[in-house]
XYZ file of C-alpha atoms in Angstrom:
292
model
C -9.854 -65.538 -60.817
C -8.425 -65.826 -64.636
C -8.831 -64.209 -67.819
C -7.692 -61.560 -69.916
C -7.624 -58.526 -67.518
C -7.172 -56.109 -70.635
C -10.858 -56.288 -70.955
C -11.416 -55.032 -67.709
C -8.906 -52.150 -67.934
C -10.813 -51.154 -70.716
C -13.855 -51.055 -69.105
C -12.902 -48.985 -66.346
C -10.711 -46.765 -68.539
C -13.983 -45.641 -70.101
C -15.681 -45.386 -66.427
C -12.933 -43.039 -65.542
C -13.515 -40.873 -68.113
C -15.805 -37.606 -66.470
C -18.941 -37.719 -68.225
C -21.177 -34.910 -68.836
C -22.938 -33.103 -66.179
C -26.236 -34.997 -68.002
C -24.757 -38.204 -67.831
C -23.121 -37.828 -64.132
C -26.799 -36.450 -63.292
C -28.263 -39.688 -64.943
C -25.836 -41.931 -63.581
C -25.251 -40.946 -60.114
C -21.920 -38.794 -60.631
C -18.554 -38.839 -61.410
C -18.328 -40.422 -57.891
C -19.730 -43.588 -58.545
C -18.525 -43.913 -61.659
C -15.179 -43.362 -60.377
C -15.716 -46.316 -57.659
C -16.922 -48.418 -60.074
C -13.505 -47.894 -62.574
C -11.365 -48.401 -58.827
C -12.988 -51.678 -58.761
C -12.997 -53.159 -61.865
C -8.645 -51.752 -61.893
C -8.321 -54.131 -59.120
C -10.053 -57.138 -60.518
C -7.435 -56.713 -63.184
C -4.243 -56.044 -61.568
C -5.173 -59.123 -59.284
C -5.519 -61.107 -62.182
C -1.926 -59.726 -63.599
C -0.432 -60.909 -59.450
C -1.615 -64.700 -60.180
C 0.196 -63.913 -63.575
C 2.950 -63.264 -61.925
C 3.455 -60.163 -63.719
C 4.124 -57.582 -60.659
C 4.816 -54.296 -63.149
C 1.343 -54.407 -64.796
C -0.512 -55.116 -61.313
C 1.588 -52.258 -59.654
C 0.658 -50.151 -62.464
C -3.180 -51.109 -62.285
C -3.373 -51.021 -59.093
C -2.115 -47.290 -58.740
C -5.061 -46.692 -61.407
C -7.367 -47.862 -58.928
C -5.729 -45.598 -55.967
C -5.957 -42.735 -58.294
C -9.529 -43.346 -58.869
C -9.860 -43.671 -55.359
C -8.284 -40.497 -54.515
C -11.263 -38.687 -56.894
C -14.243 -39.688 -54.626
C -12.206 -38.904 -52.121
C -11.929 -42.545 -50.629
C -8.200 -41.539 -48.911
C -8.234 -44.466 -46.577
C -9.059 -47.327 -49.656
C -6.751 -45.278 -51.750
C -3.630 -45.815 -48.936
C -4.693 -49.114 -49.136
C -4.599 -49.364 -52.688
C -1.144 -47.928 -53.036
C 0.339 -51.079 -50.538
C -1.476 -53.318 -52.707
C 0.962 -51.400 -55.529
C 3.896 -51.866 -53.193
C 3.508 -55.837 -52.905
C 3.090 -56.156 -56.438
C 6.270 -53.796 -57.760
C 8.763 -55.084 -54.545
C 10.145 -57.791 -56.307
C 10.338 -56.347 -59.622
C 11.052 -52.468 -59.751
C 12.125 -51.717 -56.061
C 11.974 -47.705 -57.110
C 8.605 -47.847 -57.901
C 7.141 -50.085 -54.628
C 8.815 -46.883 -52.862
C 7.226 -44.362 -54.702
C 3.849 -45.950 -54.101
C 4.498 -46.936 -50.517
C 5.486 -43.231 -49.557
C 2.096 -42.203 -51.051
C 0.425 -44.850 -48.891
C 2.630 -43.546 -45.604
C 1.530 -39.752 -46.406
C -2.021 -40.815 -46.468
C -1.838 -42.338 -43.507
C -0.027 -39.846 -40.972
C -2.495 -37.110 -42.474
C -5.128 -38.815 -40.859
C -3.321 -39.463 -38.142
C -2.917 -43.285 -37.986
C 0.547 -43.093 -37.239
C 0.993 -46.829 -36.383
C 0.072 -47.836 -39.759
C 2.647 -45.608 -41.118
C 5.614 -46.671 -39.050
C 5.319 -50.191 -40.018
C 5.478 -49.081 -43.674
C 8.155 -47.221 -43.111
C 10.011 -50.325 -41.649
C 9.103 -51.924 -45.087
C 10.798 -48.882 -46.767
C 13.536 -49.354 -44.440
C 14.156 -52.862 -45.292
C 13.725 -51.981 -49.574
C 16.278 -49.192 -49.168
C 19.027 -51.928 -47.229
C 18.425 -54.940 -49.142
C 17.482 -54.121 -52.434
C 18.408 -50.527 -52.904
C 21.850 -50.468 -51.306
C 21.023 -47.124 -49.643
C 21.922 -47.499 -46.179
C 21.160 -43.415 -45.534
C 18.175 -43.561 -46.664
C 17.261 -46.764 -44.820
C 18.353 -45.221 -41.973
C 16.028 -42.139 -42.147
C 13.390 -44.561 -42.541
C 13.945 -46.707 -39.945
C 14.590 -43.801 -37.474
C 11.419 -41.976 -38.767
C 9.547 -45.146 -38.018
C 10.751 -45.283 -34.640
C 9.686 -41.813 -33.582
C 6.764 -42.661 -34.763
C 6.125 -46.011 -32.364
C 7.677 -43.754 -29.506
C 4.782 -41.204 -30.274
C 2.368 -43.816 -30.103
C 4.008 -45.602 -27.125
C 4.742 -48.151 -28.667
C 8.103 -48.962 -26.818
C 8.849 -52.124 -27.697
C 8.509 -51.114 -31.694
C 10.226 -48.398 -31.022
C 13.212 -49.680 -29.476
C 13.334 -52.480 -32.598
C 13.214 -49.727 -35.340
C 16.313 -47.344 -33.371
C 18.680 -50.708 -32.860
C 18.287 -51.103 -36.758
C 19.215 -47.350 -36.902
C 22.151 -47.926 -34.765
C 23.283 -51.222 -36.413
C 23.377 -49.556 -40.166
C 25.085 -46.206 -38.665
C 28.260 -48.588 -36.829
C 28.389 -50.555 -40.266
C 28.310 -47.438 -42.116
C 30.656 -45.295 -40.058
C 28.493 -43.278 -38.895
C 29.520 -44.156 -35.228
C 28.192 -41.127 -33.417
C 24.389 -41.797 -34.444
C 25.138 -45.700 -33.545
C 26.293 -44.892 -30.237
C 22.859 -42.461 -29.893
C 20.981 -45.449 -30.586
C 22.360 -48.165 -28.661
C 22.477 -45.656 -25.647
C 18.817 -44.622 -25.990
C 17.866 -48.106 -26.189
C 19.853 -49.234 -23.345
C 18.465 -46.625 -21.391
C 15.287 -47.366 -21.795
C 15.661 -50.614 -20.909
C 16.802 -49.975 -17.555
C 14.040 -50.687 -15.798
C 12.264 -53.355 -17.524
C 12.569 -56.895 -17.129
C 11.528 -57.801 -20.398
C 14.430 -56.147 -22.350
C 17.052 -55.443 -19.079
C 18.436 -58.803 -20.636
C 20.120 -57.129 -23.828
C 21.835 -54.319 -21.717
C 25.293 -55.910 -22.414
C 24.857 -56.312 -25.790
C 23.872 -52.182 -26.089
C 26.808 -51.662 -24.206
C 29.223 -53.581 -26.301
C 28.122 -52.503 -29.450
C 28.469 -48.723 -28.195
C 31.433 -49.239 -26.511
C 33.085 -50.932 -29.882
C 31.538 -48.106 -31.759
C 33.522 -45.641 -29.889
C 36.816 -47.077 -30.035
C 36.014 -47.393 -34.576
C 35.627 -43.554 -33.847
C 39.111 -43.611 -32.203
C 37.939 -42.074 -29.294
C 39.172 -44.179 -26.566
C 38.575 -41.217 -23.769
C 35.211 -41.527 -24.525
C 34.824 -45.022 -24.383
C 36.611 -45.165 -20.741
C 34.090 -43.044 -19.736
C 31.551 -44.883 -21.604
C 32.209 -48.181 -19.566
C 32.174 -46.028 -16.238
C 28.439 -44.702 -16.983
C 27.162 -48.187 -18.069
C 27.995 -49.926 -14.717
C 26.651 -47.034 -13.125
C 23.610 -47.768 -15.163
C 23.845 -51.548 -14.873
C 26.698 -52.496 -11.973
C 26.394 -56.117 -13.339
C 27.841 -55.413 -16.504
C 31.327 -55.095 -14.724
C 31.132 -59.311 -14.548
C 30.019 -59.722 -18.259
C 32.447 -60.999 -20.602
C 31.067 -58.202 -22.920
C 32.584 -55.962 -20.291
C 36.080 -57.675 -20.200
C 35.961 -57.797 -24.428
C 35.508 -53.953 -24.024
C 38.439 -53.457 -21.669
C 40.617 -55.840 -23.238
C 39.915 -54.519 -26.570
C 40.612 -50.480 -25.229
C 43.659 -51.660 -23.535
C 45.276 -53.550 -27.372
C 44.205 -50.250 -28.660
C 46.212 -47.887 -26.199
C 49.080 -50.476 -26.529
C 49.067 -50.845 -30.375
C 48.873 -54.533 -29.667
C 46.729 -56.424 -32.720
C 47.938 -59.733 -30.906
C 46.457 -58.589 -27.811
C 43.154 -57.857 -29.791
C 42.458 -60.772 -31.798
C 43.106 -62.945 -28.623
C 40.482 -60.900 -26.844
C 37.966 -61.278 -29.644
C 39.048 -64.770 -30.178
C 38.449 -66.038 -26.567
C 35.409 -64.271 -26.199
C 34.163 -65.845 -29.111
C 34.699 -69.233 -27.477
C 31.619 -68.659 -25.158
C 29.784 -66.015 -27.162
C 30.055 -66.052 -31.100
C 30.955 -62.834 -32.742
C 28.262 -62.013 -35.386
C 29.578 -60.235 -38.206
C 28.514 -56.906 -36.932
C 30.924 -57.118 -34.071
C 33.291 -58.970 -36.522
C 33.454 -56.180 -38.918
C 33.829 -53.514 -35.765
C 36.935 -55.547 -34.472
C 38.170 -55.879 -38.114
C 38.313 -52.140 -38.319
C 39.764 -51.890 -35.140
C 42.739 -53.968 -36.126
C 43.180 -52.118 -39.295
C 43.370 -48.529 -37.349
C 46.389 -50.191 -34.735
C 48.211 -51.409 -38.456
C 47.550 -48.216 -39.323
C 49.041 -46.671 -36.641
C 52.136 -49.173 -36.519
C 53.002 -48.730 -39.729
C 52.670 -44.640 -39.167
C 55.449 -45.107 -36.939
C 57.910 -46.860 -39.139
């Protein structure tokens, strides 16, 4: 497909103008006429996306969608509006929401809820990485989730809270995080498939606590998980945790970055537990230099 897609804009501009009731009689209505403009709006913006010009295919494309949403063709219209998403995400993240959330809407009304939760993963990920918005990302992510869990999709469901939790510990928000982790982990329980990443729930929760300076909590934290899991008491996840409470209680940073630095040895720290232990350091400085 080449060519000049101005031609074809113009062409369905004029076939989405309402004609009179003669002509719509004549012609088959302004429902035909309008599917016929939708059509000839995609041609075009496709022709802008081997362009490589994403703004003018986003904004053709929604032209189409809106055409779309005349005749009352809601599902090609959703449709329409991802095709609008793809084409503005690299270019004008604001817009590629706008249009997705249009797309989302049109899919939960009619009920296909699956649909929407993996778009709302993609808003998710445009909110975090491009957008800087880590609340909003959040939301989405979380929305998405209860959305999966609705349509039992556990698995999905599970993936879309753990993002929730990992963006709430980076972000502070430690009480959500913990939530998360501990919903996960608790649905995990008592499948085989996912029992595996028990420890690594537990960990993150546990570290997530102790950022939230709440080192009662955590104790009792560490209790309920080998209740949950009496394995975990022979992790070295489990022995990070206690090692880590115990530097806290005793102001010890030594203590701590020994901890982290031997259980890095066996089991590299990502950054997310990095940054967690970072913070943790900084609140026993804190607390030192309180004291002098």
């Amino acid at each position: 497909m080449s060519g000049d897609p101005t031609a074809l804009i113009e062409k369905a501009d004029k076939k989405a103008q309402p004609g009179s009731k003669l002509a719509s009689w004549f012609s088959g209505g302004n429902g035909e006429r309008y599917e016929e403009a939708a059509e000839l709006y995609k041609q075009a913006a496709n022709i802008y996306r081997i362009q490589k010009d994403g703004r003018s295919a986003g904004q053709t494309f929604e032209k189409a969608a809106a055409c779309q949403e005349k005749c009352d063709e809601k599902d090609d219209a959703a449709n329409t509006y991802v095709e609008a998403f793809k084409s503005y995400k690299q270019s004008d993240p604001q817009d590629a929401v706008r249009v997705l959330e249009k797309a989302i809407s049109q899919f939960t009304l009619r009920g296909q809820f699956r649909r929407a939760a993996n778009h709302q993963m993609e808003l998710g990920e445009l909110f975090e990485k491009e957008l800087d918005d880590p609340s909003r990302a959040i939301d989405s992510f979380n929305t998405a989730g209860d959305w999966y869990f609705q349509d039992q999709a556990e698995a999905l469901s599970n993936k879309a809270f753990l993002r929730v939790a990992d963006l709430a510990g980076l972000h502070g928000e430690y009480a959500r995080a913990v939530e998360n982790f501990d919903r996960v982990a608790k649905q995990s329980l008592n499948n085989n498939l996912t029992k595996w990443g028990l420890k690594e729930h537990f960990l993150k929760a546990g570290l997530c606590r102790i950022a939230d300076q709440d080192t009662v909590s955590a104790e009792r934290a560490m209790e309920e998980y080998v209740e949950w899991e009496p394995n975990f008491a022979t992790t070295r996840e489990y022995h990070l945790l206690r090692e880590v409470l115990e530097a806290v209680k005793n102001g010890d940073q030594e203590a701590l970055a020994k901890a982290a630095y031997e259980f890095d040895q066996f089991s590299k720290l990502d950054k997310w537990k990095t940054d967690l232990l970072m913070r943790i350091k900084d609140q026993i400085s804190s607390a030192e230099d309180d004291l002098l």
